[in-house]
CSV table of C-alpha atoms in Angstrom, one decimal:
chain,number,residue,atom,x,y,z
F,1,MET,CA,25.8,36.1,2.4
F,2,SER,CA,24.0,32.8,1.9
F,3,GLY,CA,21.2,32.4,-0.6
F,4,ALA,CA,17.5,32.3,0.4
F,5,SER,CA,16.2,28.9,1.2
F,6,GLY,CA,14.1,27.0,-1.4
F,7,THR,CA,15.8,28.5,-4.5
F,8,ALA,CA,17.6,25.4,-5.7
F,9,GLY,CA,16.7,24.6,-9.3
F,10,LEU,CA,15.3,28.1,-10.0
F,11,PRO,CA,17.1,29.9,-12.9
F,12,LEU,CA,18.3,32.9,-10.8
F,13,SER,CA,19.5,30.9,-7.8
F,14,GLY,CA,22.9,32.2,-6.7
F,15,LEU,CA,22.3,35.7,-8.0
F,16,ARG,CA,22.7,38.4,-5.3
F,17,VAL,CA,20.6,41.5,-5.5
F,18,LEU,CA,20.6,44.6,-3.4
F,19,ASP,CA,17.2,46.3,-3.5
F,20,LEU,CA,17.2,50.1,-2.9
F,21,THR,CA,13.8,50.6,-4.5
F,22,VAL,CA,10.7,52.3,-3.2
F,23,ALA,CA,7.1,52.9,-4.4
F,24,ARG,CA,6.2,50.5,-7.3
F,25,ALA,CA,8.3,50.7,-10.5
F,26,GLY,CA,11.5,49.6,-8.9
F,27,PRO,CA,10.0,46.9,-6.7
F,28,THR,CA,8.2,45.5,-9.8
F,29,CYS,CA,11.6,44.9,-11.4
F,30,VAL,CA,13.1,43.3,-8.3
F,31,ARG,CA,10.0,41.1,-7.8
F,32,HIS,CA,10.8,39.3,-11.1
F,33,LEU,CA,14.3,38.6,-9.8
F,34,ALA,CA,13.2,37.5,-6.4
F,35,ASP,CA,10.4,35.3,-7.7
F,36,TRP,CA,12.8,33.3,-9.9
F,37,GLY,CA,15.4,32.6,-7.2
F,38,ALA,CA,17.7,35.5,-6.7
F,39,GLU,CA,18.8,36.3,-3.2
F,40,VAL,CA,17.3,39.7,-2.7
F,41,ILE,CA,18.2,41.9,0.2
F,42,ARG,CA,15.8,44.8,0.5
F,43,ILE,CA,17.6,47.8,2.0
F,44,ALA,CA,15.0,50.3,3.2
F,45,PRO,CA,15.6,53.7,4.7
F,46,PRO,CA,14.7,54.4,8.3
F,47,ALA,CA,11.0,55.2,8.8
F,48,SER,CA,11.9,58.7,9.7
F,49,GLU,CA,13.6,59.1,6.3
F,50,GLY,CA,10.8,57.8,4.1
F,51,GLY,CA,10.9,54.1,5.0
F,52,GLU,CA,7.7,52.2,5.1
F,53,ILE,CA,5.7,52.5,8.3
F,54,ALA,CA,4.1,49.4,9.8
F,55,GLY,CA,0.6,50.2,8.5
F,56,ASP,CA,1.9,50.4,4.9
F,57,GLN,CA,3.9,47.2,5.4
F,58,ASP,CA,0.8,45.3,6.3
F,59,GLY,CA,-1.2,46.6,3.3
F,60,PHE,CA,-2.2,44.6,0.3
F,61,ASP,CA,0.0,46.5,-2.1
F,62,TYR,CA,3.3,46.2,-0.1
F,63,GLN,CA,2.6,42.6,0.7
F,64,ASN,CA,2.2,41.8,-3.0
F,65,LEU,CA,5.3,43.7,-4.1
F,66,HIS,CA,8.0,42.4,-1.7
F,67,ARG,CA,7.6,38.7,-1.3
F,68,ASN,CA,10.6,36.3,-1.6
F,69,LYS,CA,13.0,38.9,-0.1
F,70,ARG,CA,14.9,39.5,3.1
F,71,ALA,CA,15.0,43.0,4.6
F,72,LEU,CA,17.0,45.4,6.8
F,73,GLN,CA,17.1,49.2,7.3
F,74,ILE,CA,20.2,51.2,6.6
F,75,ASP,CA,20.6,54.9,6.9
F,76,LEU,CA,22.8,55.7,3.9
F,77,LYS,CA,23.2,59.3,5.0
F,78,THR,CA,25.5,58.2,7.8
F,79,PRO,CA,29.1,57.4,7.0
F,80,GLU,CA,28.8,54.0,8.8
F,81,GLY,CA,25.6,53.2,6.8
F,82,LEU,CA,27.2,54.0,3.5
F,83,ALA,CA,30.3,52.0,4.3
F,84,LEU,CA,28.1,49.0,5.2
F,85,PHE,CA,26.2,49.3,2.0
F,86,MET,CA,29.5,49.3,0.0
F,87,ARG,CA,30.7,46.3,1.9
F,88,MET,CA,27.5,44.5,0.9
F,89,ALA,CA,27.8,45.7,-2.7
F,90,GLU,CA,31.3,44.1,-3.0
F,91,GLY,CA,29.6,40.7,-3.2
F,92,ALA,CA,26.4,41.7,-5.1
F,93,ASP,CA,25.6,40.9,-8.7
F,94,VAL,CA,22.9,43.5,-9.1
F,95,VAL,CA,21.9,46.7,-7.5
F,96,ILE,CA,18.4,48.3,-8.3
F,97,GLU,CA,17.2,51.8,-7.4
F,98,ASN,CA,14.5,54.1,-8.5
F,99,MET,CA,15.4,57.3,-6.7
F,100,ARG,CA,15.1,60.7,-8.4
F,101,ALA,CA,18.0,60.9,-10.8
F,102,ALA,CA,20.3,63.0,-8.6
F,103,VAL,CA,19.6,61.4,-5.2
F,104,LYS,CA,21.9,58.4,-5.7
F,105,PHE,CA,24.8,60.7,-6.4
F,106,ARG,CA,24.2,62.7,-3.3
F,107,LEU,CA,24.1,59.5,-1.3
F,108,GLY,CA,27.2,58.2,-2.9
F,109,VAL,CA,25.5,54.9,-4.1
F,110,ASP,CA,25.5,55.8,-7.9
F,111,TYR,CA,26.8,53.3,-10.5
F,112,ALA,CA,30.4,54.7,-10.7
F,113,SER,CA,30.7,54.5,-6.9
F,114,VAL,CA,29.4,51.0,-6.6
F,115,ALA,CA,31.4,49.8,-9.7
F,116,ALA,CA,34.6,51.2,-8.1
F,117,VAL,CA,34.3,48.4,-5.4
F,118,ASN,CA,32.7,45.8,-7.7
F,119,PRO,CA,33.3,46.2,-11.4
F,120,ARG,CA,31.1,43.1,-12.1
F,121,VAL,CA,27.9,44.8,-10.7
F,122,VAL,CA,24.9,45.3,-12.9
F,123,TYR,CA,23.3,48.5,-11.7
F,124,GLY,CA,19.7,49.2,-12.7
F,125,SER,CA,17.9,52.5,-12.4
F,126,ILE,CA,14.3,53.8,-13.0
F,127,SER,CA,13.6,57.5,-13.0
F,128,GLY,CA,10.5,59.6,-13.9
F,129,PHE,CA,11.8,61.2,-17.0
F,130,GLY,CA,15.4,60.0,-17.7
F,131,GLN,CA,18.7,60.4,-16.0
F,132,ASP,CA,19.4,63.8,-17.6
F,133,GLY,CA,17.8,66.3,-20.0
F,134,PRO,CA,15.4,69.2,-19.2
F,135,TYR,CA,13.1,67.0,-17.0
F,136,GLY,CA,15.8,64.8,-15.6
F,137,HIS,CA,15.7,66.5,-12.2
F,138,ARG,CA,11.9,66.0,-11.8
F,139,ALA,CA,10.2,63.5,-9.6
F,140,GLY,CA,7.9,61.2,-11.6
F,141,VAL,CA,4.8,59.2,-10.8
F,142,ASP,CA,2.7,56.9,-12.9
F,143,GLN,CA,-0.2,59.3,-13.7
F,144,ILE,CA,2.1,62.1,-14.8
F,145,ALA,CA,3.8,59.7,-17.1
F,146,GLN,CA,0.4,58.5,-18.5
F,147,ALA,CA,-0.5,62.1,-19.1
F,148,MET,CA,2.8,63.3,-20.6
F,149,GLY,CA,3.4,60.1,-22.5
F,150,GLY,CA,0.2,60.4,-24.5
F,151,LEU,CA,-1.8,57.5,-23.0
F,152,MET,CA,-4.5,59.6,-21.4
F,153,SER,CA,-5.2,61.4,-24.7
F,154,ILE,CA,-6.3,58.1,-26.3
F,155,THR,CA,-8.0,56.5,-23.3
F,156,GLY,CA,-11.8,56.8,-22.7
F,157,VAL,CA,-14.9,57.6,-24.6
F,158,PRO,CA,-14.8,60.4,-27.1
F,159,GLY,CA,-16.1,63.7,-25.7
F,160,ALA,CA,-16.2,62.4,-22.1
F,161,GLY,CA,-12.9,63.8,-20.9
F,162,LEU,CA,-9.4,62.5,-20.5
F,163,VAL,CA,-9.0,59.2,-18.5
F,164,ARG,CA,-6.1,57.5,-16.9
F,165,VAL,CA,-5.7,53.7,-17.2
F,166,GLY,CA,-7.0,51.9,-14.2
F,167,ILE,CA,-3.6,50.3,-13.3
F,168,PRO,CA,-0.2,52.0,-12.9
F,169,ILE,CA,0.8,50.9,-16.3
F,170,ALA,CA,3.9,53.2,-16.6
F,171,ASP,CA,5.3,52.0,-13.3
F,172,LEU,CA,4.7,48.4,-14.2
F,173,THR,CA,6.1,48.7,-17.7
F,174,ALA,CA,9.2,50.5,-16.5
F,175,GLY,CA,9.8,47.7,-13.9
F,176,ASN,CA,9.2,45.0,-16.4
F,177,LEU,CA,11.6,46.5,-18.9
F,178,LEU,CA,14.3,47.1,-16.3
F,179,ALA,CA,14.1,43.5,-15.3
F,180,LEU,CA,14.7,42.6,-19.0
F,181,ALA,CA,17.6,45.1,-19.2
F,182,VAL,CA,19.2,43.6,-16.1
F,183,MET,CA,19.1,40.1,-17.6
F,184,MET,CA,20.6,41.3,-20.8
F,185,ALA,CA,23.4,43.0,-18.9
F,186,LEU,CA,24.0,39.9,-16.9
F,187,PHE,CA,24.2,37.8,-20.1
F,188,ASP,CA,26.7,40.4,-21.5
F,189,ARG,CA,28.8,40.1,-18.3
F,190,THR,CA,29.3,36.4,-19.1
F,191,LYS,CA,31.3,37.5,-22.2
F,192,THR,CA,32.9,40.7,-20.9
F,193,GLY,CA,33.4,40.0,-17.2
F,194,ARG,CA,32.1,43.4,-16.4
F,195,GLY,CA,28.8,44.8,-15.3
F,196,ARG,CA,27.2,48.0,-16.6
F,197,TRP,CA,24.5,50.6,-15.8
F,198,VAL,CA,21.1,50.0,-17.3
F,199,HIS,CA,18.2,52.4,-16.9
F,200,THR,CA,14.8,53.4,-18.1
F,201,SER,CA,12.2,55.9,-17.0
F,202,LEU,CA,8.4,56.1,-16.6
F,203,LEU,CA,8.2,58.4,-19.6
F,204,GLU,CA,10.3,56.3,-21.9
F,205,SER,CA,8.4,53.2,-21.0
F,206,MET,CA,5.1,55.0,-21.6
F,207,VAL,CA,6.1,56.2,-25.0
F,208,PHE,CA,7.3,52.7,-25.9
F,209,MET,CA,3.9,51.3,-24.8
F,210,LEU,CA,2.1,53.6,-27.3
F,211,ASP,CA,3.3,51.1,-29.8
F,212,PHE,CA,1.2,51.2,-33.0
F,213,GLN,CA,-0.4,54.5,-31.9
F,214,ALA,CA,3.1,56.0,-31.8
F,215,SER,CA,4.1,54.6,-35.2
F,216,ARG,CA,0.7,55.8,-36.5
F,217,TRP,CA,2.0,59.3,-35.9
F,218,LEU,CA,5.7,58.8,-36.7
F,219,LEU,CA,5.0,56.9,-40.0
F,220,ALA,CA,1.6,58.0,-41.1
F,221,GLY,CA,1.2,61.4,-39.5
F,222,GLN,CA,-2.0,60.5,-37.8
F,223,VAL,CA,-2.7,61.8,-34.2
F,224,ALA,CA,-4.8,59.2,-32.5
F,225,GLY,CA,-7.8,60.2,-30.4
F,226,GLN,CA,-10.1,58.5,-28.0
F,227,ALA,CA,-11.9,55.5,-29.4
F,228,GLY,CA,-13.8,54.2,-26.3
F,229,ASN,CA,-14.2,50.5,-26.4
F,230,ASP,CA,-13.7,50.3,-30.2
F,231,HIS,CA,-10.3,49.3,-31.5
F,232,PRO,CA,-8.8,52.3,-33.2
F,233,THR,CA,-8.3,50.5,-36.6
F,234,SER,CA,-9.8,47.0,-36.4
F,235,ILE,CA,-13.6,46.8,-36.8
F,236,PRO,CA,-15.6,45.2,-35.3
F,237,THR,CA,-13.7,45.0,-32.0
F,238,GLY,CA,-15.3,46.2,-28.9
F,239,VAL,CA,-18.0,45.8,-26.2
F,240,TYR,CA,-21.6,44.7,-27.1
F,241,PRO,CA,-24.7,44.2,-25.0
F,242,THR,CA,-26.4,40.8,-24.3
F,243,LYS,CA,-29.5,39.9,-22.4
F,244,ASP,CA,-27.7,39.9,-19.1
F,245,ARG,CA,-24.2,41.6,-19.3
F,246,PRO,CA,-21.9,43.0,-22.0
F,247,ILE,CA,-19.3,40.9,-23.7
F,248,ALA,CA,-16.1,41.8,-25.6
F,249,LEU,CA,-15.4,40.4,-29.0
F,250,ALA,CA,-13.0,40.9,-31.9
F,251,ALA,CA,-13.8,39.8,-35.5
F,252,SER,CA,-11.8,42.3,-37.7
F,253,SER,CA,-10.0,40.1,-40.2
F,254,PRO,CA,-11.7,39.1,-43.4
F,255,ARG,CA,-11.9,35.5,-42.4
F,256,MET,CA,-13.2,36.2,-38.9
F,257,TRP,CA,-15.7,38.7,-40.3
F,258,ASP,CA,-17.2,36.0,-42.5
F,259,ARG,CA,-17.4,33.5,-39.7
F,260,PHE,CA,-18.8,36.1,-37.4
F,261,CYS,CA,-21.6,37.0,-39.7
F,262,ASP,CA,-22.6,33.3,-40.1
F,263,ALA,CA,-22.4,32.8,-36.3
F,264,LEU,CA,-24.8,35.7,-35.7
F,265,GLY,CA,-27.2,34.4,-38.3
F,266,LYS,CA,-26.5,37.4,-40.6
F,267,PRO,CA,-24.7,35.9,-43.7
F,268,ASP,CA,-26.1,38.8,-45.8
F,269,TRP,CA,-23.8,41.2,-44.0
F,270,LYS,CA,-20.9,39.7,-45.8
F,271,ALA,CA,-22.1,41.1,-49.1
F,272,ARG,CA,-23.6,44.4,-47.9
F,273,PRO,CA,-21.9,47.3,-49.8
F,274,GLY,CA,-19.2,48.8,-47.7
F,275,TRP,CA,-19.2,46.0,-45.2
F,276,ASP,CA,-17.4,43.7,-47.5
F,277,SER,CA,-14.0,45.3,-47.0
F,278,ARG,CA,-11.9,46.2,-44.0
F,279,ASP,CA,-11.8,49.9,-44.9
F,280,GLY,CA,-15.5,50.0,-45.6
F,281,ARG,CA,-16.2,48.4,-42.2
F,282,SER,CA,-13.9,51.0,-40.5
F,283,ASP,CA,-15.8,53.9,-42.3
F,284,ASP,CA,-19.2,52.5,-41.2
F,285,ARG,CA,-18.3,51.3,-37.7
F,286,ALA,CA,-21.2,53.1,-36.0
F,287,ALA,CA,-23.8,51.3,-38.1
F,288,ILE,CA,-22.0,48.0,-37.8
F,289,ASN,CA,-21.8,48.3,-34.0
F,290,ALA,CA,-25.5,49.2,-33.8
F,291,ALA,CA,-26.4,46.2,-36.0
F,292,ILE,CA,-24.3,43.8,-33.9
F,293,SER,CA,-25.8,45.1,-30.7
F,294,GLU,CA,-29.3,44.5,-31.9
F,295,VAL,CA,-28.5,40.9,-32.4
F,296,THR,CA,-26.4,40.2,-29.3
F,297,ALA,CA,-28.9,41.9,-27.1
F,298,THR,CA,-31.4,39.1,-27.8
F,299,MET,CA,-29.5,36.3,-26.0
F,300,PRO,CA,-27.5,35.9,-22.7
F,301,SER,CA,-23.8,36.4,-22.6
F,302,LEU,CA,-23.0,32.7,-22.1
F,303,HIS,CA,-24.9,31.9,-25.3
F,304,TRP,CA,-22.8,34.2,-27.4
F,305,ILE,CA,-19.6,33.2,-25.8
F,306,GLU,CA,-20.2,29.6,-26.7
F,307,VAL,CA,-21.5,30.4,-30.2
F,308,LEU,CA,-18.5,32.7,-31.0
F,309,ASP,CA,-16.0,30.4,-29.4
F,310,THR,CA,-17.2,27.5,-31.6
F,311,ALA,CA,-16.8,29.8,-34.6
F,312,GLY,CA,-13.3,30.7,-33.6
F,313,ILE,CA,-14.1,34.3,-32.8
F,314,PRO,CA,-12.2,35.8,-29.8
F,315,CYS,CA,-14.7,36.8,-27.2
F,316,GLY,CA,-15.2,36.9,-23.5
F,317,ALA,CA,-17.1,38.1,-20.5
F,318,ILE,CA,-16.3,41.5,-19.0
F,319,ASN,CA,-15.4,40.6,-15.5
F,320,THR,CA,-15.0,42.6,-12.3
F,321,ILE,CA,-11.8,41.6,-10.5
F,322,ASP,CA,-13.6,39.2,-8.2
F,323,GLN,CA,-15.2,37.5,-11.2
F,324,THR,CA,-11.7,37.4,-12.8
F,325,PHE,CA,-10.3,35.4,-9.9
F,326,ALA,CA,-13.4,33.2,-9.9
F,327,ASP,CA,-13.0,32.4,-13.6
F,328,PRO,CA,-12.2,28.7,-14.1
F,329,GLN,CA,-9.3,29.4,-16.5
F,330,VAL,CA,-7.7,31.9,-14.0
F,331,GLN,CA,-8.2,29.3,-11.3
F,332,HIS,CA,-6.6,26.7,-13.5
F,333,LEU,CA,-3.6,29.0,-14.1
F,334,GLN,CA,-3.3,29.4,-10.3
F,335,MET,CA,-2.9,33.2,-10.5
F,336,ALA,CA,-3.7,33.6,-6.8
F,337,LYS,CA,-0.9,31.8,-4.8
F,338,PRO,CA,-1.2,31.1,-1.1
F,339,VAL,CA,1.5,32.0,1.4
F,340,ALA,CA,1.5,32.0,5.2
F,341,HIS,CA,2.6,35.2,6.9
F,342,PRO,CA,3.8,34.9,10.5
F,343,ARG,CA,1.9,38.0,11.6
F,344,LEU,CA,-0.9,38.5,9.1
F,345,GLY,CA,-1.9,34.8,8.6
F,346,ASP,CA,-2.8,33.1,5.4
F,347,GLN,CA,-2.6,35.3,2.3
F,348,LYS,CA,-3.1,35.0,-1.4
F,349,LEU,CA,-0.8,37.0,-3.7
F,350,VAL,CA,-0.7,37.4,-7.5
F,351,ARG,CA,1.8,34.9,-9.0
F,352,THR,CA,4.3,35.6,-11.7
F,353,PRO,CA,2.8,35.3,-15.2
F,354,ILE,CA,6.0,33.6,-16.5
F,355,ASN,CA,6.0,29.9,-16.9
F,356,MET,CA,9.1,27.7,-17.5
F,357,ALA,CA,8.9,24.1,-18.6
F,358,ASP,CA,10.0,21.7,-16.0
F,359,ILE,CA,10.6,24.4,-13.3
F,360,GLY,CA,8.1,24.6,-10.5
F,361,TRP,CA,7.4,28.0,-8.9
F,362,ASP,CA,5.9,29.0,-5.6
F,363,ILE,CA,6.0,32.0,-3.2
F,364,ARG,CA,8.9,30.9,-1.0
F,365,SER,CA,8.4,33.5,1.8
F,366,PRO,CA,6.0,36.3,2.6
F,367,THR,CA,6.9,39.9,2.5
F,368,PRO,CA,9.3,40.7,5.4
F,369,ASP,CA,9.0,43.5,7.9
F,370,ALA,CA,11.4,46.3,7.0
F,371,ASN,CA,14.1,45.3,9.4
F,372,GLN,CA,13.3,41.6,9.9
F,373,HIS,CA,16.6,40.1,8.7
F,374,ALA,CA,19.2,42.7,9.9
F,375,ASP,CA,21.1,40.5,12.3
F,376,ALA,CA,21.0,37.5,10.0
F,377,VAL,CA,22.1,39.3,6.9
F,378,LEU,CA,24.9,41.2,8.7
F,379,GLY,CA,26.1,38.1,10.4
F,380,GLU,CA,26.4,36.3,7.1
F,381,LEU,CA,28.4,39.3,5.9
F,382,GLY,CA,30.9,38.5,8.6
F,383,LEU,CA,30.0,41.2,11.2
F,384,SER,CA,30.3,40.2,14.8
F,385,PRO,CA,27.6,41.0,17.3
F,386,ASP,CA,29.7,43.8,18.7
F,387,GLU,CA,30.1,45.3,15.3
F,388,ILE,CA,26.3,45.1,14.7
F,389,ASP,CA,25.8,46.8,18.1
F,390,ARG,CA,28.1,49.6,17.2
F,391,LEU,CA,26.3,50.2,13.9
F,392,ARG,CA,23.0,50.4,15.9
F,393,ALA,CA,24.6,52.8,18.3
F,394,ALA,CA,25.7,55.0,15.4
F,395,ARG,CA,22.1,54.8,14.0
F,396,ALA,CA,23.4,53.4,10.7
F,397,ILE,CA,21.1,50.4,11.1
F,398,ARG,CA,17.9,49.9,13.0
């Protein structure tokens, strides 16, 4: 198979990836690889077996997940479809899947089966709860991982009920971490000559993302609760009113607290009993927040952002998503990248947040239809038109 056009000079150019992923976590991993030059072949199941229907393909979510790929549909449940996949796997560097843990074994596309035809393959998996164990058989989705992983218990305003995070953070984190694991395994392959199976799960990723809240329990025995917009341990950090709209600010270190008090015209706060130490400010956070709010409410948000920025205090507007993309810094960073879709017209997609010196990056191709590249990919694999026709007749491909 030949590489996708326009990848010369990108760090993953020449890498061949077979993408068996669905939903979001797996495609998030593969998107990193595709964005940075890997030749990615998305292998979707037939629509009748859970493959994306046309309406889903045209939606904003699908379009943002699957750019820079080629695509075909293979029915892995047919002997011919499985044989075709294994033929493709012989020349692949990476295979990524996020099926329920047992499904890949039932289909015969698990790591051991693929490695039998290609020992150099790096095989990446994402599951809901792990590849084995008491919950290993369960299907997993982001919100369940947020719930079971502890995140919902610390999100939201105290007393107002449990709240999920407004993005699929477990899916995204699992995808990001699997991409990192794949790259580590590829680097290890340069020394050993062999691939390996790397995997993570939504639950593992969510527990990992608890970070200091997890170590707070493991090392200090403290069970964190909801803190609303306050930082759990660093005061003052949070959301404060202004004359027009709220702002977020953080001034928790001793040096920042001193500069913050001066910037607000309240130098006496620095010497107020209890407010002159980190622990004291934490104990009296409600009074400190109320005092700050009284001051910030007297002037517009832009005034305080300029004043605090001059003083070196982290601060910013609280944007809606349309305001985020209108922000001059976000526009400078070119986070919305244009691409022309042959059916849907001009689009803007979210670009990779990774920057590499002296390497340009762009969206090389829009998200393909599910079976757009079947003939081209199979022709590059060496199949004749007659062989392709026979696969279609057997309903192994569409």
